[in-house]
PDB file of C-alpha atoms in Angstrom:
ATOM      1  CA  MET A  22     -14.202  -2.531  49.879  1.00  0.00           C
ATOM      2  CA  ASN A  23     -17.051   0.684  49.008  1.00  0.00           C
ATOM      3  CA  ASP A  24     -16.695   2.674  46.011  1.00  0.00           C
ATOM      4  CA  SER A  25     -16.292   6.243  46.473  1.00  0.00           C
ATOM      5  CA  VAL A  26     -16.997   7.098  43.296  1.00  0.00           C
ATOM      6  CA  VAL A  27     -18.905   5.341  40.603  1.00  0.00           C
ATOM      7  CA  LEU A  28     -20.099   6.314  37.145  1.00  0.00           C
ATOM      8  CA  GLN A  29     -22.458   4.478  35.008  1.00  0.00           C
ATOM      9  CA  GLY A  30     -22.649   5.300  31.206  1.00  0.00           C
ATOM     10  CA  VAL A  31     -21.624   8.729  31.334  1.00  0.00           C
ATOM     11  CA  ARG A  32     -22.139  11.207  28.436  1.00  0.00           C
ATOM     12  CA  LYS A  33     -21.466  14.608  27.665  1.00  0.00           C
ATOM     13  CA  ARG A  34     -21.888  16.357  24.835  1.00  0.00           C
ATOM     14  CA  PHE A  35     -20.829  20.356  23.981  1.00  0.00           C
ATOM     15  CA  GLY A  36     -22.252  20.943  20.606  1.00  0.00           C
ATOM     16  CA  SER A  37     -21.329  18.709  17.720  1.00  0.00           C
ATOM     17  CA  THR A  38     -18.519  17.321  20.460  1.00  0.00           C
ATOM     18  CA  GLU A  39     -19.323  14.672  22.351  1.00  0.00           C
ATOM     19  CA  ALA A  40     -16.566  14.978  25.231  1.00  0.00           C
ATOM     20  CA  VAL A  41     -17.228  12.059  27.177  1.00  0.00           C
ATOM     21  CA  ARG A  42     -18.268   8.939  25.662  1.00  0.00           C
ATOM     22  CA  GLY A  43     -20.163   6.269  27.686  1.00  0.00           C
ATOM     23  CA  ILE A  44     -17.457   6.124  30.854  1.00  0.00           C
ATOM     24  CA  ASP A  45     -17.996   3.297  33.547  1.00  0.00           C
ATOM     25  CA  LEU A  46     -15.573   3.662  36.457  1.00  0.00           C
ATOM     26  CA  ALA A  47     -15.676   2.085  39.855  1.00  0.00           C
ATOM     27  CA  ILE A  48     -13.098   4.136  42.272  1.00  0.00           C
ATOM     28  CA  PRO A  49     -12.718   2.205  45.969  1.00  0.00           C
ATOM     29  CA  ALA A  50     -12.637   3.990  49.060  1.00  0.00           C
ATOM     30  CA  GLY A  51      -8.925   4.302  50.241  1.00  0.00           C
ATOM     31  CA  CYS A  52      -7.550   4.392  46.415  1.00  0.00           C
ATOM     32  CA  LEU A  53      -5.224   6.790  44.848  1.00  0.00           C
ATOM     33  CA  CYS A  54      -6.262   7.252  41.502  1.00  0.00           C
ATOM     34  CA  GLY A  55      -4.648   9.170  38.166  1.00  0.00           C
ATOM     35  CA  VAL A  56      -6.860   9.753  35.712  1.00  0.00           C
ATOM     36  CA  LEU A  57      -4.544   9.819  32.666  1.00  0.00           C
ATOM     37  CA  GLY A  58      -4.914  11.700  28.876  1.00  0.00           C
ATOM     38  CA  PRO A  59      -3.733  13.955  26.551  1.00  0.00           C
ATOM     39  CA  ASN A  60      -5.165  17.637  26.501  1.00  0.00           C
ATOM     40  CA  GLY A  61      -8.656  17.570  25.411  1.00  0.00           C
ATOM     41  CA  ALA A  62      -9.057  13.683  26.377  1.00  0.00           C
ATOM     42  CA  GLY A  63     -12.413  14.438  28.871  1.00  0.00           C
ATOM     43  CA  LYS A  64     -10.240  14.254  32.181  1.00  0.00           C
ATOM     44  CA  SER A  65     -11.163  18.138  33.299  1.00  0.00           C
ATOM     45  CA  THR A  66     -15.161  17.430  31.761  1.00  0.00           C
ATOM     46  CA  THR A  67     -15.361  14.222  33.792  1.00  0.00           C
ATOM     47  CA  ILE A  68     -14.263  15.858  37.205  1.00  0.00           C
ATOM     48  CA  ARG A  69     -16.363  18.728  37.077  1.00  0.00           C
ATOM     49  CA  MET A  70     -19.525  16.191  36.450  1.00  0.00           C
ATOM     50  CA  LEU A  71     -18.287  14.069  39.635  1.00  0.00           C
ATOM     51  CA  MET A  72     -18.265  17.369  41.308  1.00  0.00           C
ATOM     52  CA  SER A  73     -21.916  18.270  39.665  1.00  0.00           C
ATOM     53  CA  ILE A  74     -20.428  21.700  38.460  1.00  0.00           C
ATOM     54  CA  ILE A  75     -21.877  20.146  34.999  1.00  0.00           C
ATOM     55  CA  TYR A  76     -24.604  17.599  34.292  1.00  0.00           C
ATOM     56  CA  PRO A  77     -24.205  14.560  32.456  1.00  0.00           C
ATOM     57  CA  ASP A  78     -26.144  14.272  29.452  1.00  0.00           C
ATOM     58  CA  GLN A  79     -26.780  10.422  29.976  1.00  0.00           C
ATOM     59  CA  GLY A  80     -25.975   7.712  32.502  1.00  0.00           C
ATOM     60  CA  SER A  81     -25.918   7.785  36.210  1.00  0.00           C
ATOM     61  CA  ILE A  82     -22.803   9.595  38.562  1.00  0.00           C
ATOM     62  CA  ARG A  83     -22.488   9.056  42.931  1.00  0.00           C
ATOM     63  CA  VAL A  84     -19.838  10.728  44.568  1.00  0.00           C
ATOM     64  CA  LEU A  85     -19.925   9.246  48.640  1.00  0.00           C
ATOM     65  CA  GLY A  86     -23.440   7.628  47.946  1.00  0.00           C
ATOM     66  CA  SER A  87     -24.960  10.328  46.567  1.00  0.00           C
ATOM     67  CA  ASP A  88     -23.982  13.294  44.285  1.00  0.00           C
ATOM     68  CA  ALA A  89     -21.628  15.854  45.151  1.00  0.00           C
ATOM     69  CA  ILE A  90     -23.717  18.369  46.233  1.00  0.00           C
ATOM     70  CA  ALA A  91     -24.801  16.585  48.416  1.00  0.00           C
ATOM     71  CA  MET A  92     -21.487  15.460  49.847  1.00  0.00           C
ATOM     72  CA  LYS A  93     -19.488  18.605  49.400  1.00  0.00           C
ATOM     73  CA  ASP A  94     -18.305  18.902  53.249  1.00  0.00           C
ATOM     74  CA  ARG A  95     -16.833  15.776  52.754  1.00  0.00           C
ATOM     75  CA  ILE A  96     -15.210  16.817  49.611  1.00  0.00           C
ATOM     76  CA  GLY A  97     -11.891  18.080  48.883  1.00  0.00           C
ATOM     77  CA  TYR A  98     -11.541  19.742  45.251  1.00  0.00           C
ATOM     78  CA  LEU A  99      -9.072  21.813  43.485  1.00  0.00           C
ATOM     79  CA  PRO A 100     -10.257  22.914  40.391  1.00  0.00           C
ATOM     80  CA  GLU A 101      -8.280  23.337  37.007  1.00  0.00           C
ATOM     81  CA  GLU A 102      -8.582  27.100  36.946  1.00  0.00           C
ATOM     82  CA  ARG A 103      -6.785  28.204  39.721  1.00  0.00           C
ATOM     83  CA  GLY A 104      -8.249  31.550  41.546  1.00  0.00           C
ATOM     84  CA  LEU A 105      -8.029  32.794  44.567  1.00  0.00           C
ATOM     85  CA  TYR A 106      -9.840  36.145  46.063  1.00  0.00           C
ATOM     86  CA  LYS A 107      -6.400  38.045  45.215  1.00  0.00           C
ATOM     87  CA  LYS A 108      -6.933  41.326  47.595  1.00  0.00           C
ATOM     88  CA  MET A 109      -7.417  39.011  50.575  1.00  0.00           C
ATOM     89  CA  ARG A 110      -4.470  38.145  52.874  1.00  0.00           C
ATOM     90  CA  VAL A 111      -3.467  34.431  53.171  1.00  0.00           C
ATOM     91  CA  LEU A 112      -5.235  33.853  56.835  1.00  0.00           C
ATOM     92  CA  GLU A 113      -7.886  35.775  55.980  1.00  0.00           C
ATOM     93  CA  TYR A 114      -8.870  33.666  52.783  1.00  0.00           C
ATOM     94  CA  LEU A 115      -8.025  30.682  54.026  1.00  0.00           C
ATOM     95  CA  ALA A 116      -9.878  31.013  57.228  1.00  0.00           C
ATOM     96  CA  TYR A 117     -13.238  32.315  55.261  1.00  0.00           C
ATOM     97  CA  ILE A 118     -12.443  29.075  53.251  1.00  0.00           C
ATOM     98  CA  GLY A 119     -12.616  27.138  56.440  1.00  0.00           C
ATOM     99  CA  ALA A 120     -15.707  28.653  57.407  1.00  0.00           C
ATOM    100  CA  LEU A 121     -17.620  28.031  54.581  1.00  0.00           C
ATOM    101  CA  LYS A 122     -16.592  24.529  54.963  1.00  0.00           C
ATOM    102  CA  GLY A 123     -18.286  24.359  58.771  1.00  0.00           C
ATOM    103  CA  LEU A 124     -14.983  25.056  60.768  1.00  0.00           C
ATOM    104  CA  ALA A 125     -15.090  27.565  63.786  1.00  0.00           C
ATOM    105  CA  GLY A 126     -13.049  30.794  63.233  1.00  0.00           C
ATOM    106  CA  SER A 127     -10.589  29.612  65.422  1.00  0.00           C
ATOM    107  CA  GLU A 128     -10.008  26.088  64.257  1.00  0.00           C
ATOM    108  CA  SER A 129      -9.968  27.358  60.639  1.00  0.00           C
ATOM    109  CA  GLN A 130      -7.196  29.675  61.935  1.00  0.00           C
ATOM    110  CA  ARG A 131      -5.416  27.149  63.891  1.00  0.00           C
ATOM    111  CA  ARG A 132      -5.388  24.777  60.630  1.00  0.00           C
ATOM    112  CA  ALA A 133      -4.435  27.147  58.287  1.00  0.00           C
ATOM    113  CA  HIS A 134      -0.693  28.075  60.142  1.00  0.00           C
ATOM    114  CA  ASP A 135      -0.593  24.153  60.716  1.00  0.00           C
ATOM    115  CA  TRP A 136      -0.787  23.658  56.530  1.00  0.00           C
ATOM    116  CA  LEU A 137       0.633  26.667  56.095  1.00  0.00           C
ATOM    117  CA  GLU A 138       3.992  24.815  57.640  1.00  0.00           C
ATOM    118  CA  ARG A 139       3.423  21.650  56.364  1.00  0.00           C
ATOM    119  CA  ILE A 140       3.119  22.768  53.193  1.00  0.00           C
ATOM    120  CA  GLU A 141       6.320  25.288  53.684  1.00  0.00           C
ATOM    121  CA  LEU A 142       4.549  28.338  52.984  1.00  0.00           C
ATOM    122  CA  PRO A 143       6.075  30.293  55.926  1.00  0.00           C
ATOM    123  CA  GLY A 144       5.673  34.080  56.854  1.00  0.00           C
ATOM    124  CA  VAL A 145       2.595  34.473  54.575  1.00  0.00           C
ATOM    125  CA  GLU A 146      -0.244  34.517  56.442  1.00  0.00           C
ATOM    126  CA  ARG A 147      -0.636  38.470  56.254  1.00  0.00           C
ATOM    127  CA  LYS A 148       0.728  38.756  52.750  1.00  0.00           C
ATOM    128  CA  ARG A 149      -2.135  39.557  50.040  1.00  0.00           C
ATOM    129  CA  CYS A 150      -2.691  36.509  47.835  1.00  0.00           C
ATOM    130  CA  GLU A 151      -1.578  38.679  44.647  1.00  0.00           C
ATOM    131  CA  GLU A 152       1.447  39.234  46.546  1.00  0.00           C
ATOM    132  CA  LEU A 153       2.499  35.569  45.980  1.00  0.00           C
ATOM    133  CA  SER A 154       4.003  33.803  43.156  1.00  0.00           C
ATOM    134  CA  LYS A 155       1.803  31.511  40.550  1.00  0.00           C
ATOM    135  CA  GLY A 156       3.338  28.679  42.884  1.00  0.00           C
ATOM    136  CA  MET A 157       2.550  29.577  46.263  1.00  0.00           C
ATOM    137  CA  GLN A 158      -1.107  30.761  45.206  1.00  0.00           C
ATOM    138  CA  GLN A 159      -1.202  27.241  43.694  1.00  0.00           C
ATOM    139  CA  LYS A 160      -0.272  25.924  47.308  1.00  0.00           C
ATOM    140  CA  VAL A 161      -2.447  28.069  48.932  1.00  0.00           C
ATOM    141  CA  GLN A 162      -5.652  26.812  47.165  1.00  0.00           C
ATOM    142  CA  PHE A 163      -4.231  23.057  47.715  1.00  0.00           C
ATOM    143  CA  ILE A 164      -4.732  23.973  51.292  1.00  0.00           C
ATOM    144  CA  ALA A 165      -8.473  25.602  51.024  1.00  0.00           C
ATOM    145  CA  SER A 166      -9.114  21.942  49.204  1.00  0.00           C
ATOM    146  CA  VAL A 167      -8.091  20.007  52.186  1.00  0.00           C
ATOM    147  CA  MET A 168      -8.157  22.152  55.413  1.00  0.00           C
ATOM    148  CA  HIS A 169     -11.274  20.649  56.322  1.00  0.00           C
ATOM    149  CA  ASP A 170     -10.049  16.861  56.493  1.00  0.00           C
ATOM    150  CA  PRO A 171     -12.316  15.772  53.461  1.00  0.00           C
ATOM    151  CA  GLU A 172     -12.438  11.718  53.235  1.00  0.00           C
ATOM    152  CA  LEU A 173     -12.606  12.223  49.188  1.00  0.00           C
ATOM    153  CA  ILE A 174      -9.917  14.753  47.530  1.00  0.00           C
ATOM    154  CA  ILE A 175     -10.209  15.619  43.657  1.00  0.00           C
ATOM    155  CA  LEU A 176      -7.816  17.148  42.072  1.00  0.00           C
ATOM    156  CA  ASP A 177      -7.884  18.992  38.486  1.00  0.00           C
ATOM    157  CA  GLU A 178      -3.778  18.525  37.049  1.00  0.00           C
ATOM    158  CA  PRO A 179      -2.599  19.568  40.604  1.00  0.00           C
ATOM    159  CA  PHE A 180       0.748  19.880  39.593  1.00  0.00           C
ATOM    160  CA  SER A 181       0.470  22.028  36.209  1.00  0.00           C
ATOM    161  CA  GLY A 182       2.865  24.964  36.904  1.00  0.00           C
ATOM    162  CA  LEU A 183       4.411  23.970  39.892  1.00  0.00           C
ATOM    163  CA  ASP A 184       8.434  24.046  39.588  1.00  0.00           C
ATOM    164  CA  PRO A 185      10.137  20.591  40.549  1.00  0.00           C
ATOM    165  CA  VAL A 186      10.616  21.599  44.007  1.00  0.00           C
ATOM    166  CA  ASN A 187       6.744  22.427  44.554  1.00  0.00           C
ATOM    167  CA  SER A 188       5.907  19.531  42.606  1.00  0.00           C
ATOM    168  CA  ARG A 189       7.769  17.170  45.199  1.00  0.00           C
ATOM    169  CA  VAL A 190       6.344  18.928  48.372  1.00  0.00           C
ATOM    170  CA  LEU A 191       2.801  18.629  46.987  1.00  0.00           C
ATOM    171  CA  ALA A 192       3.818  14.977  45.884  1.00  0.00           C
ATOM    172  CA  ARG A 193       4.656  14.347  49.739  1.00  0.00           C
ATOM    173  CA  ILE A 194       1.425  16.030  50.765  1.00  0.00           C
ATOM    174  CA  VAL A 195      -0.192  13.733  48.448  1.00  0.00           C
ATOM    175  CA  THR A 196       1.510  10.590  49.519  1.00  0.00           C
ATOM    176  CA  GLU A 197       0.573  11.739  53.240  1.00  0.00           C
ATOM    177  CA  LEU A 198      -3.423  12.005  53.081  1.00  0.00           C
ATOM    178  CA  HIS A 199      -3.363   8.803  51.445  1.00  0.00           C
ATOM    179  CA  ALA A 200      -1.435   6.740  53.954  1.00  0.00           C
ATOM    180  CA  GLY A 201      -4.226   8.515  56.175  1.00  0.00           C
ATOM    181  CA  GLY A 202      -6.831   6.695  54.497  1.00  0.00           C
ATOM    182  CA  ARG A 203      -7.927   9.535  52.159  1.00  0.00           C
ATOM    183  CA  THR A 204      -9.458   8.654  49.009  1.00  0.00           C
ATOM    184  CA  ILE A 205      -7.409  10.845  46.091  1.00  0.00           C
ATOM    185  CA  LEU A 206      -8.513  11.233  42.500  1.00  0.00           C
ATOM    186  CA  PHE A 207      -6.325  13.225  40.666  1.00  0.00           C
ATOM    187  CA  SER A 208      -6.071  14.339  36.562  1.00  0.00           C
ATOM    188  CA  THR A 209      -2.743  14.278  34.954  1.00  0.00           C
ATOM    189  CA  HIS A 210      -1.111  14.409  31.645  1.00  0.00           C
ATOM    190  CA  GLN A 211       2.503  14.189  33.613  1.00  0.00           C
ATOM    191  CA  MET A 212       2.975  10.318  33.293  1.00  0.00           C
ATOM    192  CA  HIS A 213       6.044  10.510  36.314  1.00  0.00           C
ATOM    193  CA  HIS A 214       3.544  12.159  38.888  1.00  0.00           C
ATOM    194  CA  ALA A 215       0.919   9.099  38.353  1.00  0.00           C
ATOM    195  CA  GLU A 216       3.537   6.581  38.486  1.00  0.00           C
ATOM    196  CA  SER A 217       5.322   7.546  41.298  1.00  0.00           C
ATOM    197  CA  LEU A 218       2.009   8.249  43.604  1.00  0.00           C
ATOM    198  CA  CYS A 219      -0.668   6.029  41.995  1.00  0.00           C
ATOM    199  CA  ASP A 220      -2.068   2.302  43.189  1.00  0.00           C
ATOM    200  CA  ARG A 221      -4.462   2.815  40.356  1.00  0.00           C
ATOM    201  CA  VAL A 222      -4.338   4.530  36.448  1.00  0.00           C
ATOM    202  CA  VAL A 223      -7.186   5.286  34.616  1.00  0.00           C
ATOM    203  CA  LEU A 224      -6.710   6.378  30.946  1.00  0.00           C
ATOM    204  CA  ILE A 225      -9.180   8.484  28.741  1.00  0.00           C
ATOM    205  CA  ASN A 226      -8.478   9.378  25.261  1.00  0.00           C
ATOM    206  CA  ARG A 227     -11.034  10.812  22.914  1.00  0.00           C
ATOM    207  CA  GLY A 228     -13.766  10.740  25.541  1.00  0.00           C
ATOM    208  CA  GLU A 229     -13.276   7.278  26.114  1.00  0.00           C
ATOM    209  CA  LYS A 230     -11.901   5.046  29.146  1.00  0.00           C
ATOM    210  CA  LEU A 231      -9.032   2.590  27.393  1.00  0.00           C
ATOM    211  CA  LEU A 232      -7.465   1.237  30.746  1.00  0.00           C
ATOM    212  CA  ASP A 233      -8.450   0.983  34.302  1.00  0.00           C
ATOM    213  CA  GLU A 234      -6.467  -1.423  36.390  1.00  0.00           C
ATOM    214  CA  SER A 235      -3.873  -1.236  39.443  1.00  0.00           C
ATOM    215  CA  LEU A 236      -0.437   0.139  38.531  1.00  0.00           C
ATOM    216  CA  ASP A 237       0.948  -3.493  39.141  1.00  0.00           C
ATOM    217  CA  ALA A 238      -1.400  -4.662  36.422  1.00  0.00           C
ATOM    218  CA  VAL A 239      -0.699  -2.461  33.912  1.00  0.00           C
ATOM    219  CA  ARG A 240       3.126  -3.035  34.222  1.00  0.00           C
ATOM    220  CA  ALA A 241       2.437  -6.694  34.209  1.00  0.00           C
ATOM    221  CA  CYS A 242       0.251  -6.804  31.091  1.00  0.00           C
ATOM    222  CA  HIS A 243       3.077  -4.417  29.056  1.00  0.00           C
ATOM    223  CA  ARG A 244       6.479  -6.937  28.689  1.00  0.00           C
ATOM    224  CA  PRO A 245       9.343  -5.261  28.234  1.00  0.00           C
ATOM    225  CA  THR A 246      10.198  -5.074  24.162  1.00  0.00           C
ATOM    226  CA  THR A 247      13.968  -3.974  24.474  1.00  0.00           C
ATOM    227  CA  VAL A 248      17.119  -4.662  25.822  1.00  0.00           C
ATOM    228  CA  VAL A 249      19.570  -2.135  26.906  1.00  0.00           C
ATOM    229  CA  ALA A 250      23.611  -3.311  25.950  1.00  0.00           C
ATOM    230  CA  ARG A 251      26.112  -1.450  27.862  1.00  0.00           C
ATOM    231  CA  THR A 252      29.227  -0.970  26.105  1.00  0.00           C
ATOM    232  CA  ASP A 253      32.538   0.817  26.707  1.00  0.00           C
ATOM    233  CA  GLY A 254      33.782   0.859  22.884  1.00  0.00           C
ATOM    234  CA  ALA A 255      32.182   2.481  19.965  1.00  0.00           C
ATOM    235  CA  PHE A 256      28.830   2.562  20.122  1.00  0.00           C
ATOM    236  CA  GLU A 257      28.525   2.171  16.268  1.00  0.00           C
ATOM    237  CA  ASP A 258      30.787  -1.082  16.649  1.00  0.00           C
ATOM    238  CA  ALA A 259      28.441  -2.157  19.180  1.00  0.00           C
ATOM    239  CA  ALA A 260      24.899  -1.303  17.422  1.00  0.00           C
ATOM    240  CA  ALA A 261      26.258  -3.239  14.087  1.00  0.00           C
ATOM    241  CA  VAL A 262      27.048  -6.492  16.820  1.00  0.00           C
ATOM    242  CA  ALA A 263      23.934  -6.076  18.131  1.00  0.00           C
ATOM    243  CA  ALA A 264      21.774  -5.865  14.924  1.00  0.00           C
ATOM    244  CA  ARG A 265      23.066  -8.879  13.753  1.00  0.00           C
ATOM    245  CA  VAL A 266      21.781 -11.027  16.743  1.00  0.00           C
ATOM    246  CA  PRO A 267      18.804 -12.862  15.289  1.00  0.00           C
ATOM    247  CA  GLY A 268      15.666 -11.549  16.822  1.00  0.00           C
ATOM    248  CA  VAL A 269      16.705  -7.806  16.770  1.00  0.00           C
ATOM    249  CA  ALA A 270      14.545  -6.227  14.888  1.00  0.00           C
ATOM    250  CA  SER A 271      16.781  -2.458  15.045  1.00  0.00           C
ATOM    251  CA  VAL A 272      18.943  -0.673  17.253  1.00  0.00           C
ATOM    252  CA  GLU A 273      19.197   2.698  18.483  1.00  0.00           C
ATOM    253  CA  ARG A 274      21.118   4.691  20.800  1.00  0.00           C
ATOM    254  CA  ALA A 275      20.355   5.698  24.347  1.00  0.00           C
ATOM    255  CA  GLU A 276      21.356   8.997  26.068  1.00  0.00           C
ATOM    256  CA  ASP A 277      24.345   7.000  28.017  1.00  0.00           C
ATOM    257  CA  GLY A 278      25.305   5.650  25.054  1.00  0.00           C
ATOM    258  CA  SER A 279      24.242   2.110  25.307  1.00  0.00           C
ATOM    259  CA  VAL A 280      23.028   0.283  22.557  1.00  0.00           C
ATOM    260  CA  LEU A 281      18.709  -0.603  22.658  1.00  0.00           C
ATOM    261  CA  ALA A 282      18.220  -3.491  21.068  1.00  0.00           C
ATOM    262  CA  HIS A 283      14.216  -3.781  20.243  1.00  0.00           C
ATOM    263  CA  ALA A 284      12.649  -7.282  20.074  1.00  0.00           C
ATOM    264  CA  ASP A 285      11.099  -8.211  16.687  1.00  0.00           C
ATOM    265  CA  ASP A 286       7.259  -9.126  16.740  1.00  0.00           C
ATOM    266  CA  ARG A 287       8.203 -13.055  16.844  1.00  0.00           C
ATOM    267  CA  THR A 288      10.569 -12.261  19.728  1.00  0.00           C
ATOM    268  CA  ASP A 289      10.525 -11.878  23.312  1.00  0.00           C
ATOM    269  CA  ALA A 290      13.223  -9.568  24.596  1.00  0.00           C
ATOM    270  CA  ILE A 291      13.986 -11.528  27.275  1.00  0.00           C
ATOM    271  CA  ASP A 292      15.217 -14.354  25.127  1.00  0.00           C
ATOM    272  CA  LEU A 293      17.896 -11.423  23.694  1.00  0.00           C
ATOM    273  CA  LEU A 294      19.981 -11.382  26.822  1.00  0.00           C
ATOM    274  CA  ALA A 295      21.746 -14.588  26.458  1.00  0.00           C
ATOM    275  CA  PRO A 296      23.018 -14.032  22.600  1.00  0.00           C
ATOM    276  CA  LEU A 297      23.824 -10.358  23.311  1.00  0.00           C
ATOM    277  CA  ALA A 298      25.949 -11.193  26.579  1.00  0.00           C
ATOM    278  CA  ALA A 299      27.702 -14.217  24.239  1.00  0.00           C
ATOM    279  CA  THR A 300      28.568 -11.400  21.751  1.00  0.00           C
ATOM    280  CA  ARG A 301      31.199 -10.472  24.417  1.00  0.00           C
ATOM    281  CA  ARG A 302      30.819  -7.080  23.042  1.00  0.00           C
ATOM    282  CA  PHE A 303      28.988  -5.648  25.760  1.00  0.00           C
ATOM    283  CA  THR A 304      29.523  -4.854  29.707  1.00  0.00           C
ATOM    284  CA  GLY A 305      26.207  -5.820  30.469  1.00  0.00           C
ATOM    285  CA  VAL A 306      22.617  -6.515  29.543  1.00  0.00           C
ATOM    286  CA  SER A 307      19.076  -5.971  30.789  1.00  0.00           C
ATOM    287  CA  LEU A 308      15.759  -5.471  30.182  1.00  0.00           C
ATOM    288  CA  LYS A 309      14.332  -2.038  29.440  1.00  0.00           C
ATOM    289  CA  ARG A 310      10.738  -2.153  30.943  1.00  0.00           C
ATOM    290  CA  PRO A 311       8.381  -0.014  30.078  1.00  0.00           C
ATOM    291  CA  THR A 312       7.195   3.482  31.652  1.00  0.00           C
ATOM    292  CA  LEU A 313       3.976   4.295  31.978  1.00  0.00           C
ATOM    293  CA  ASP A 314       4.715   7.107  29.303  1.00  0.00           C
ATOM    294  CA  ASP A 315       5.475   4.376  27.041  1.00  0.00           C
ATOM    295  CA  ILE A 316       2.367   2.288  27.478  1.00  0.00           C
ATOM    296  CA  PHE A 317       0.418   5.980  27.409  1.00  0.00           C
ATOM    297  CA  VAL A 318       1.940   6.510  24.284  1.00  0.00           C
ATOM    298  CA  GLU A 319       0.781   3.250  23.009  1.00  0.00           C
ATOM    299  CA  LEU A 320      -2.320   2.824  24.032  1.00  0.00           C
ATOM    300  CA  VAL A 321      -3.125   6.401  22.789  1.00  0.00           C
ATOM    301  CA  THR A 322      -1.731   5.805  19.531  1.00  0.00           C
ATOM    302  CA  ALA A 323      -3.343   2.486  19.205  1.00  0.00           C
ATOM    303  CA  HIS A 324      -6.884   4.259  19.587  1.00  0.00           C
ATOM    304  CA  GLY A 325      -6.341   6.490  16.682  1.00  0.00           C
ATOM    305  CA  GLY A 326      -4.995   9.721  18.756  1.00  0.00           C
ATOM    306  CA  HIS A 327      -1.892  11.132  19.594  1.00  0.00           C
ATOM    307  CA  ALA A 328       0.200  11.322  22.430  1.00  0.00           C
ATOM    308  CA  ARG A 329      -0.058  14.916  23.140  1.00  0.00           C
ATOM    309  CA  GLN A 330      -2.997  16.971  21.806  1.00  0.00           C
ATOM    310  CA  PRO A 331      -3.686  20.746  21.701  1.00  0.00           C
ATOM    311  CA  GLU A 332      -5.512  22.135  24.700  1.00  0.00           C
ATOM    312  CA  HIS A 333      -9.638  22.490  24.166  1.00  0.00           C
ATOM    313  CA  ASP A 334     -11.639  24.613  26.274  1.00  0.00           C
ATOM    314  CA  HIS A 335     -13.375  21.404  27.965  1.00  0.00           C
ATOM    315  CA  ALA A 336     -10.524  19.282  28.609  1.00  0.00           C
TER     316      ALA A 336
END
């Protein structure tokens, strides 16, 4: 399988700050890859270099076998900084963008109509862009990035600022595009989007790549360390029973009132299931598998960072 995106030894510095530190990355064709990391990790800087908006100080970047400028008509790009021609009407704007991408006028308008319906924006064709809500504007800009049917789609924080309803609509569209054979690369610091959509994840922190695996491989490498013990009795009594089980390092209360029993460093969480069940104080016991957010926090913390960092100008 050919790689749609290849980075080798890429570095980028802004003044005294090294925003990207020697990243190597290969994204196979047909992959739906999430680039994850805290705010300020280097995600947007990496994407801007992919798009030849800025250039690396060291290393090489190949996009669809060349540089992004040469391949621009085969790439769809949604930048982190949103922006429309506010005085233009929606259909006029999309037709203009389509023309820039090489679409004939009638074809550009047809695709714009189709996409507005597909992304659930009916009746906005004649509205000026400035009359739309922020979420609607973002959906229009998404259409502008994909209406020319690109084979590689690069989305920088596409879900940022969207409400849950519009997030679900956009997630559905991304899934459909991927199912249609498109290679999709999107950055996010919202782990649940990556966990539900991606087949591959890349984690960047402080400009360094910490993780580059399939989602299945990531989950397989991070075994559960906690058991959920459900109880219909008093939490305090149940927690005291769980705490006395050998191999339990600590206990805490889950949101639903269950006991979360954390295994100590010498014990596999799966080995706590039988002894917890044998106490007969619990209505059920099960492993709590780590979410991508749990894994993200663990890796970033181990790297000497924080799970959430403040926004920087060069993210």
